[in-house]
Amino acid sequence: MIRVIVCGASGRMGSEVIRAVCREPDMELAGAVDPVQAGSDAGIVAGLKPLGVRIEEDIGTLLGQTKADVMVDFTTPQAAPGNARTAIAYGVRPVIGTTGINEADQKEVEALCNRQRLGGVIAPNFAIGAVLMMRFAATAAKFFPAVEIIELHHDGKLDAPSGTALTTAELVSRARETMTYEVAKPRVEKLAGVRGGEFHKGIRIHSVRLPGLVAHQEVIFGGDGQTLTIRHDSISRASFMPGVVLAIRRVMELDRLVYGLDRLIFG
Ligand code: NAP
């Protein structure tokens, strides 16, 4: 059995992860952490029957009492690096879905895992369809240098642009490295920021935040007389769970930190 701790257990993603872990025959919920609803039963908070697992306020306290194999983190960019440091200190493999973590913190978590030869995963998007969207976008970028990325998320999302949009922009930028492209700029910009944020060499990202949305992205390429749109929609948080479950299993075999679900799927 793979013993899993979920950080952010009372959140939207954390609750979904608890339900997913409870469905898997080779996994068990070893602990749950969240300052919200601390003291409550993790099963009840996730909409299941009581599991006898109390939500703890702090991961350190929990790991002092419980043995675990994997820690799944869907918290905040402020909390996730500290949770990962504590987990690694106890020999627990981090699987981090929290987005917006700065590069220095990511590099530190990676170095800590690698030094201990401990598996780890950081993935800004666990939806397999989103990973494919990024791969298709990187292929299209070799033929269409003109591109804009529109990411759309629920209004509770803390960071903008999304980690997926930034990763897509990075992949597109690398794929068209040898091509030159002059981005069209309006002569008059009547509203500041209306053309979105420029990532690198004319790759523009637009972030939409609205209630009712979950996680969506369009990558629009333009060429002479044609456009190509690659779109992915996560219409429910269940879309992320096959990727999370895959990462929990695969991280047990790794001896270093891997960045991105694509590395687990495509190698
Ligand atoms: P959410 O509903 O706000 O849940 C986050 C939970 O974590 C909150 O209950 C929060 O409590 C709690 N938390 C804060 N600090 C903590 C700590 N030190 N230890 C344990 N729990 C802590 O957010 P969400 O929608 O689930 O999203 C969580 C993260 O996952 C975001 O960064 C989001 O962008 C990311 N995400 C990633 C993917 C992916 O595929 N990788 C998919 C969807 C979302 P407070 O409210 O008190 O802060």
CSV table of C-alpha atoms and ligand atoms in Angstrom, one decimal:
chain,number,residue,atom,x,y,z
A,1,MET,CA,0.0,0.0,0.0
A,2,ILE,CA,1.2,3.5,-0.8
A,3,ARG,CA,0.6,5.7,2.2
A,4,VAL,CA,-0.4,9.2,1.1
A,5,ILE,CA,-0.6,12.5,2.9
A,6,VAL,CA,-2.7,15.3,1.4
A,7,CYS,CA,-1.8,18.9,2.1
A,8,GLY,CA,-4.6,21.3,1.3
A,9,ALA,CA,-7.1,18.6,2.3
A,10,SER,CA,-10.0,21.0,2.8
A,11,GLY,CA,-9.5,22.8,-0.5
A,12,ARG,CA,-11.1,22.1,-3.9
A,13,MET,CA,-8.2,20.0,-5.2
A,14,GLY,CA,-7.2,18.4,-1.9
A,15,SER,CA,-10.8,17.0,-1.4
A,16,GLU,CA,-10.7,15.6,-4.9
A,17,VAL,CA,-7.3,13.9,-4.2
A,18,ILE,CA,-8.7,12.3,-1.0
A,19,ARG,CA,-11.6,10.9,-3.0
A,20,ALA,CA,-9.2,9.6,-5.7
A,21,VAL,CA,-6.8,8.0,-3.2
A,22,CYS,CA,-9.7,6.2,-1.5
A,23,ARG,CA,-10.7,4.7,-4.8
A,24,GLU,CA,-7.3,3.2,-5.6
A,25,PRO,CA,-6.8,-0.4,-4.3
A,26,ASP,CA,-3.0,0.1,-3.7
A,27,MET,CA,-3.2,3.5,-1.9
A,28,GLU,CA,-4.4,4.6,1.6
A,29,LEU,CA,-4.9,8.0,3.1
A,30,ALA,CA,-2.2,8.3,5.8
A,31,GLY,CA,-2.9,11.9,6.8
A,32,ALA,CA,-4.4,15.2,5.9
A,33,VAL,CA,-3.2,18.7,6.5
A,34,ASP,CA,-5.1,22.0,6.3
A,35,PRO,CA,-5.6,25.0,8.7
A,36,VAL,CA,-9.2,25.1,7.4
A,37,GLN,CA,-11.4,22.5,9.2
A,38,ALA,CA,-8.5,21.3,11.2
A,39,GLY,CA,-9.7,18.7,13.7
A,40,SER,CA,-12.4,17.4,11.4
A,41,ASP,CA,-12.4,13.9,9.8
A,42,ALA,CA,-10.8,14.1,6.3
A,43,GLY,CA,-13.4,11.7,4.9
A,44,ILE,CA,-16.4,13.8,6.0
A,45,VAL,CA,-14.8,17.0,4.6
A,46,ALA,CA,-14.2,15.3,1.3
A,47,GLY,CA,-17.9,14.2,1.2
A,48,LEU,CA,-17.1,10.5,2.0
A,49,LYS,CA,-17.9,8.4,5.1
A,50,PRO,CA,-15.6,9.0,8.1
A,51,LEU,CA,-12.1,7.7,7.4
A,52,GLY,CA,-10.7,8.1,11.0
A,53,VAL,CA,-8.1,10.5,9.6
A,54,ARG,CA,-8.0,13.8,11.4
A,55,ILE,CA,-7.1,17.0,9.5
A,56,GLU,CA,-4.0,18.4,11.1
A,57,GLU,CA,-3.0,22.0,11.1
A,58,ASP,CA,0.7,21.4,10.5
A,59,ILE,CA,2.5,18.8,8.4
A,60,GLY,CA,5.5,18.6,10.9
A,61,THR,CA,3.2,17.5,13.7
A,62,LEU,CA,1.6,14.9,11.5
A,63,LEU,CA,4.9,13.4,10.2
A,64,GLY,CA,6.1,13.2,13.8
A,65,GLN,CA,3.3,10.7,14.5
A,66,THR,CA,2.6,9.0,11.1
A,67,LYS,CA,4.7,7.1,8.5
A,68,ALA,CA,4.0,8.1,4.9
A,69,ASP,CA,5.4,7.4,1.4
A,70,VAL,CA,4.1,10.3,-0.6
A,71,MET,CA,2.9,13.9,0.2
A,72,VAL,CA,0.5,15.4,-2.3
A,73,ASP,CA,0.4,19.2,-2.1
A,74,PHE,CA,-2.4,21.4,-3.5
A,75,THR,CA,-2.1,24.5,-1.2
A,76,THR,CA,-0.6,27.9,-1.9
A,77,PRO,CA,2.7,29.0,-3.4
A,78,GLN,CA,3.6,30.4,0.0
A,79,ALA,CA,2.9,27.1,1.9
A,80,ALA,CA,4.0,24.4,-0.6
A,81,PRO,CA,7.8,24.9,-0.4
A,82,GLY,CA,7.8,24.6,3.4
A,83,ASN,CA,5.5,21.5,3.2
A,84,ALA,CA,7.9,19.9,0.7
A,85,ARG,CA,11.0,20.7,2.9
A,86,THR,CA,9.3,19.0,5.9
A,87,ALA,CA,8.2,16.0,3.9
A,88,ILE,CA,11.6,15.5,2.4
A,89,ALA,CA,13.3,15.8,5.8
A,90,TYR,CA,11.1,12.8,6.8
A,91,GLY,CA,11.9,10.9,3.6
A,92,VAL,CA,8.4,11.4,2.2
A,93,ARG,CA,8.2,12.0,-1.6
A,94,PRO,CA,6.6,15.3,-2.6
A,95,VAL,CA,4.0,15.4,-5.5
A,96,ILE,CA,3.3,19.1,-5.9
A,97,GLY,CA,0.4,20.4,-8.0
A,98,THR,CA,0.4,23.9,-6.4
A,99,THR,CA,1.1,26.6,-9.0
A,100,GLY,CA,2.8,29.9,-8.7
A,101,ILE,CA,5.8,28.6,-6.7
A,102,ASN,CA,8.9,30.8,-7.5
A,103,GLU,CA,11.8,29.3,-9.3
A,104,ALA,CA,14.3,29.6,-6.4
A,105,ASP,CA,11.9,27.5,-4.2
A,106,GLN,CA,11.4,24.9,-7.0
A,107,LYS,CA,15.1,24.6,-7.5
A,108,GLU,CA,15.6,24.2,-3.7
A,109,VAL,CA,13.0,21.4,-3.5
A,110,GLU,CA,14.6,19.7,-6.5
A,111,ALA,CA,18.1,19.9,-4.9
A,112,LEU,CA,16.8,18.5,-1.6
A,113,CYS,CA,15.1,15.5,-3.4
A,114,ASN,CA,18.1,14.8,-5.6
A,115,ARG,CA,20.6,15.0,-2.7
A,116,GLN,CA,18.6,12.3,-0.8
A,117,ARG,CA,17.9,10.3,-4.0
A,118,LEU,CA,14.2,10.7,-3.2
A,119,GLY,CA,11.6,10.8,-5.9
A,120,GLY,CA,9.6,14.0,-6.4
A,121,VAL,CA,7.2,15.5,-8.9
A,122,ILE,CA,6.2,19.1,-9.6
A,123,ALA,CA,3.5,19.4,-12.2
A,124,PRO,CA,1.6,22.7,-13.0
A,125,ASN,CA,-1.1,20.6,-14.8
A,126,PHE,CA,-2.1,17.1,-14.0
A,127,ALA,CA,-4.7,16.8,-16.8
A,128,ILE,CA,-3.4,14.5,-19.5
A,129,GLY,CA,-5.4,16.5,-22.1
A,130,ALA,CA,-3.5,19.6,-21.1
A,131,VAL,CA,-0.1,17.9,-21.4
A,132,LEU,CA,-1.1,16.8,-25.0
A,133,MET,CA,-2.3,20.4,-25.7
A,134,MET,CA,1.2,21.7,-24.8
A,135,ARG,CA,2.9,19.0,-26.9
A,136,PHE,CA,0.7,19.8,-29.9
A,137,ALA,CA,1.3,23.5,-29.4
A,138,ALA,CA,5.1,22.9,-29.4
A,139,THR,CA,4.8,21.0,-32.7
A,140,ALA,CA,2.6,23.7,-34.3
A,141,ALA,CA,5.0,26.4,-33.3
A,142,LYS,CA,7.6,25.1,-35.7
A,143,PHE,CA,5.3,26.0,-38.6
A,144,PHE,CA,3.4,29.0,-37.1
A,145,PRO,CA,5.6,31.5,-35.3
A,146,ALA,CA,2.6,33.9,-34.6
A,147,VAL,CA,0.8,32.8,-31.5
A,148,GLU,CA,-1.3,34.0,-28.6
A,149,ILE,CA,-2.3,32.0,-25.5
A,150,ILE,CA,-5.6,32.6,-23.7
A,151,GLU,CA,-6.0,30.9,-20.4
A,152,LEU,CA,-9.4,30.9,-18.6
A,153,HIS,CA,-9.9,29.9,-14.9
A,154,HIS,CA,-12.3,30.2,-12.0
A,155,ASP,CA,-12.3,33.5,-10.1
A,156,GLY,CA,-10.8,31.9,-7.0
A,157,LYS,CA,-7.4,31.2,-8.7
A,158,LEU,CA,-4.7,33.1,-6.8
A,159,ASP,CA,-2.0,33.3,-9.5
A,160,ALA,CA,-2.0,34.8,-13.1
A,161,PRO,CA,-1.0,33.7,-15.6
A,162,SER,CA,-1.5,30.0,-14.9
A,163,GLY,CA,1.5,27.7,-14.6
A,164,THR,CA,0.2,25.9,-17.7
A,165,ALA,CA,0.2,29.1,-19.8
A,166,LEU,CA,3.8,29.8,-18.7
A,167,THR,CA,4.9,26.3,-19.5
A,168,THR,CA,3.2,26.4,-22.9
A,169,ALA,CA,4.8,29.7,-23.7
A,170,GLU,CA,8.2,28.3,-22.7
A,171,LEU,CA,7.7,25.2,-24.9
A,172,VAL,CA,6.5,27.3,-27.9
A,173,SER,CA,9.4,29.7,-27.4
A,174,ARG,CA,11.9,26.9,-27.5
A,175,ALA,CA,10.3,25.2,-30.5
A,176,ARG,CA,10.5,28.3,-32.7
A,177,GLU,CA,13.9,29.5,-31.4
A,178,THR,CA,15.4,29.7,-34.9
A,179,MET,CA,12.4,31.6,-36.5
A,180,THR,CA,12.1,35.3,-36.5
A,181,TYR,CA,8.7,36.9,-35.9
A,182,GLU,CA,7.6,40.5,-35.6
A,183,VAL,CA,4.6,40.8,-33.3
A,184,ALA,CA,1.9,43.1,-34.5
A,185,LYS,CA,1.5,46.1,-32.1
A,186,PRO,CA,-1.5,48.4,-32.3
A,187,ARG,CA,-0.6,52.0,-33.1
A,188,VAL,CA,-3.0,53.2,-30.5
A,189,GLU,CA,-3.6,51.2,-27.3
A,190,LYS,CA,-6.8,52.7,-25.9
A,191,LEU,CA,-6.8,50.5,-22.8
A,192,ALA,CA,-3.6,49.6,-20.9
A,193,GLY,CA,-2.8,45.9,-20.9
A,194,VAL,CA,-5.5,45.1,-23.5
A,195,ARG,CA,-3.0,43.1,-25.5
A,196,GLY,CA,-2.1,40.8,-22.6
A,197,GLY,CA,1.3,40.2,-21.1
A,198,GLU,CA,4.3,39.5,-23.3
A,199,PHE,CA,6.1,36.3,-22.2
A,200,HIS,CA,9.1,36.3,-24.6
A,201,LYS,CA,9.7,37.3,-28.2
A,202,GLY,CA,6.0,38.3,-28.9
A,203,ILE,CA,4.3,35.4,-27.2
A,204,ARG,CA,1.3,37.0,-25.5
A,205,ILE,CA,-0.7,35.5,-22.7
A,206,HIS,CA,-4.2,36.7,-21.7
A,207,SER,CA,-5.8,35.6,-18.4
A,208,VAL,CA,-9.5,35.4,-18.0
A,209,ARG,CA,-11.0,34.9,-14.5
A,210,LEU,CA,-14.8,34.2,-14.2
A,211,PRO,CA,-17.0,32.2,-11.8
A,212,GLY,CA,-18.3,29.1,-13.6
A,213,LEU,CA,-15.0,28.3,-15.2
A,214,VAL,CA,-12.6,25.5,-14.0
A,215,ALA,CA,-9.4,25.4,-16.1
A,216,HIS,CA,-9.2,26.1,-19.8
A,217,GLN,CA,-6.7,27.2,-22.4
A,218,GLU,CA,-6.6,28.1,-26.1
A,219,VAL,CA,-3.4,28.4,-28.1
A,220,ILE,CA,-4.1,30.3,-31.3
A,221,PHE,CA,-1.6,30.2,-34.1
A,222,GLY,CA,-1.9,32.5,-37.1
A,223,GLY,CA,-0.5,32.2,-40.6
A,224,ASP,CA,-1.2,33.4,-44.1
A,225,GLY,CA,-4.9,32.9,-44.7
A,226,GLN,CA,-5.3,30.4,-41.9
A,227,THR,CA,-5.4,30.0,-38.1
A,228,LEU,CA,-5.0,26.9,-35.9
A,229,THR,CA,-6.6,26.7,-32.5
A,230,ILE,CA,-5.6,24.1,-29.9
A,231,ARG,CA,-8.0,24.1,-27.0
A,232,HIS,CA,-8.2,22.1,-23.8
A,233,ASP,CA,-11.0,22.3,-21.2
A,234,SER,CA,-10.9,20.8,-17.7
A,235,ILE,CA,-14.7,20.9,-17.0
A,236,SER,CA,-14.3,19.3,-13.6
A,237,ARG,CA,-11.4,18.8,-11.1
A,238,ALA,CA,-11.8,15.0,-11.7
A,239,SER,CA,-9.8,15.7,-14.9
A,240,PHE,CA,-6.6,16.1,-12.9
A,241,MET,CA,-7.0,12.8,-10.9
A,242,PRO,CA,-5.7,10.2,-13.4
A,243,GLY,CA,-2.5,12.3,-13.6
A,244,VAL,CA,-2.2,12.7,-9.8
A,245,VAL,CA,-2.7,9.0,-9.3
A,246,LEU,CA,-0.1,8.2,-12.0
A,247,ALA,CA,2.4,10.6,-10.3
A,248,ILE,CA,1.8,9.0,-6.8
A,249,ARG,CA,2.6,5.5,-8.3
A,250,ARG,CA,5.6,6.7,-10.4
A,251,VAL,CA,7.2,8.9,-7.8
A,252,MET,CA,7.8,5.7,-5.7
A,253,GLU,CA,10.2,4.4,-8.5
A,254,LEU,CA,12.1,7.7,-9.0
A,255,ASP,CA,15.3,8.8,-7.3
A,256,ARG,CA,15.1,12.5,-8.3
A,257,LEU,CA,12.6,15.2,-8.8
A,258,VAL,CA,10.9,15.4,-12.1
A,259,TYR,CA,9.2,18.5,-13.4
A,260,GLY,CA,6.0,18.1,-15.5
A,261,LEU,CA,3.5,15.3,-16.0
A,262,ASP,CA,4.8,15.0,-19.6
A,263,ARG,CA,8.1,13.6,-18.3
A,264,LEU,CA,6.2,10.8,-16.6
A,265,ILE,CA,4.1,10.1,-19.6
A,266,PHE,CA,6.6,10.5,-22.5
A,267,GLY,CA,9.8,9.9,-20.6
B,1,NAP,P1,-8.1,26.0,-2.5
B,1,NAP,O1,-9.5,25.5,-2.6
B,1,NAP,O2,-7.9,27.5,-2.0
B,1,NAP,O3,-7.3,25.0,-1.5
B,1,NAP,C1,-6.0,25.2,-0.9
B,1,NAP,C2,-6.1,24.8,0.5
B,1,NAP,O4,-4.8,24.7,1.1
B,1,NAP,C3,-6.9,25.8,1.4
B,1,NAP,O5,-7.8,25.2,2.3
B,1,NAP,C4,-5.7,26.5,2.2
B,1,NAP,O6,-6.1,27.1,3.4
B,1,NAP,C5,-4.9,25.3,2.4
B,1,NAP,N1,-3.5,25.6,2.9
B,1,NAP,C6,-2.9,26.8,3.0
B,1,NAP,N2,-1.7,26.7,3.6
B,1,NAP,C7,-1.6,25.4,4.0
B,1,NAP,C8,-0.6,24.6,4.6
B,1,NAP,N3,0.6,25.2,5.0
B,1,NAP,N4,-0.7,23.3,4.8
B,1,NAP,C9,-1.9,22.7,4.3
B,1,NAP,N5,-2.9,23.4,3.7
B,1,NAP,C10,-2.7,24.7,3.5
B,1,NAP,O7,-7.2,25.9,-3.8
B,1,NAP,P2,-7.4,24.9,-5.0
B,1,NAP,O8,-8.3,25.4,-6.0
B,1,NAP,O9,-7.6,23.5,-4.4
B,1,NAP,O10,-5.9,25.0,-5.7
B,1,NAP,C11,-4.8,24.7,-4.9
B,1,NAP,C12,-3.6,24.9,-5.8
B,1,NAP,O11,-3.6,23.9,-6.8
B,1,NAP,C13,-3.5,26.2,-6.5
B,1,NAP,O12,-2.1,26.6,-6.6
B,1,NAP,C14,-3.9,25.9,-7.9
B,1,NAP,O13,-3.4,26.7,-8.9
B,1,NAP,C15,-3.4,24.5,-8.1
B,1,NAP,N6,-4.0,23.6,-9.1
B,1,NAP,C16,-3.1,22.8,-9.7
B,1,NAP,C17,-3.6,21.9,-10.7
B,1,NAP,C18,-2.6,21.0,-11.3
B,1,NAP,O14,-3.1,20.2,-12.2
B,1,NAP,N7,-1.4,21.0,-11.0
B,1,NAP,C19,-5.0,21.9,-10.9
B,1,NAP,C20,-5.8,22.7,-10.2
B,1,NAP,C21,-5.3,23.6,-9.3
B,1,NAP,P3,-6.4,28.7,3.4
B,1,NAP,O15,-7.6,29.0,2.7
B,1,NAP,O16,-6.4,29.0,4.9
B,1,NAP,O17,-5.2,29.3,2.7
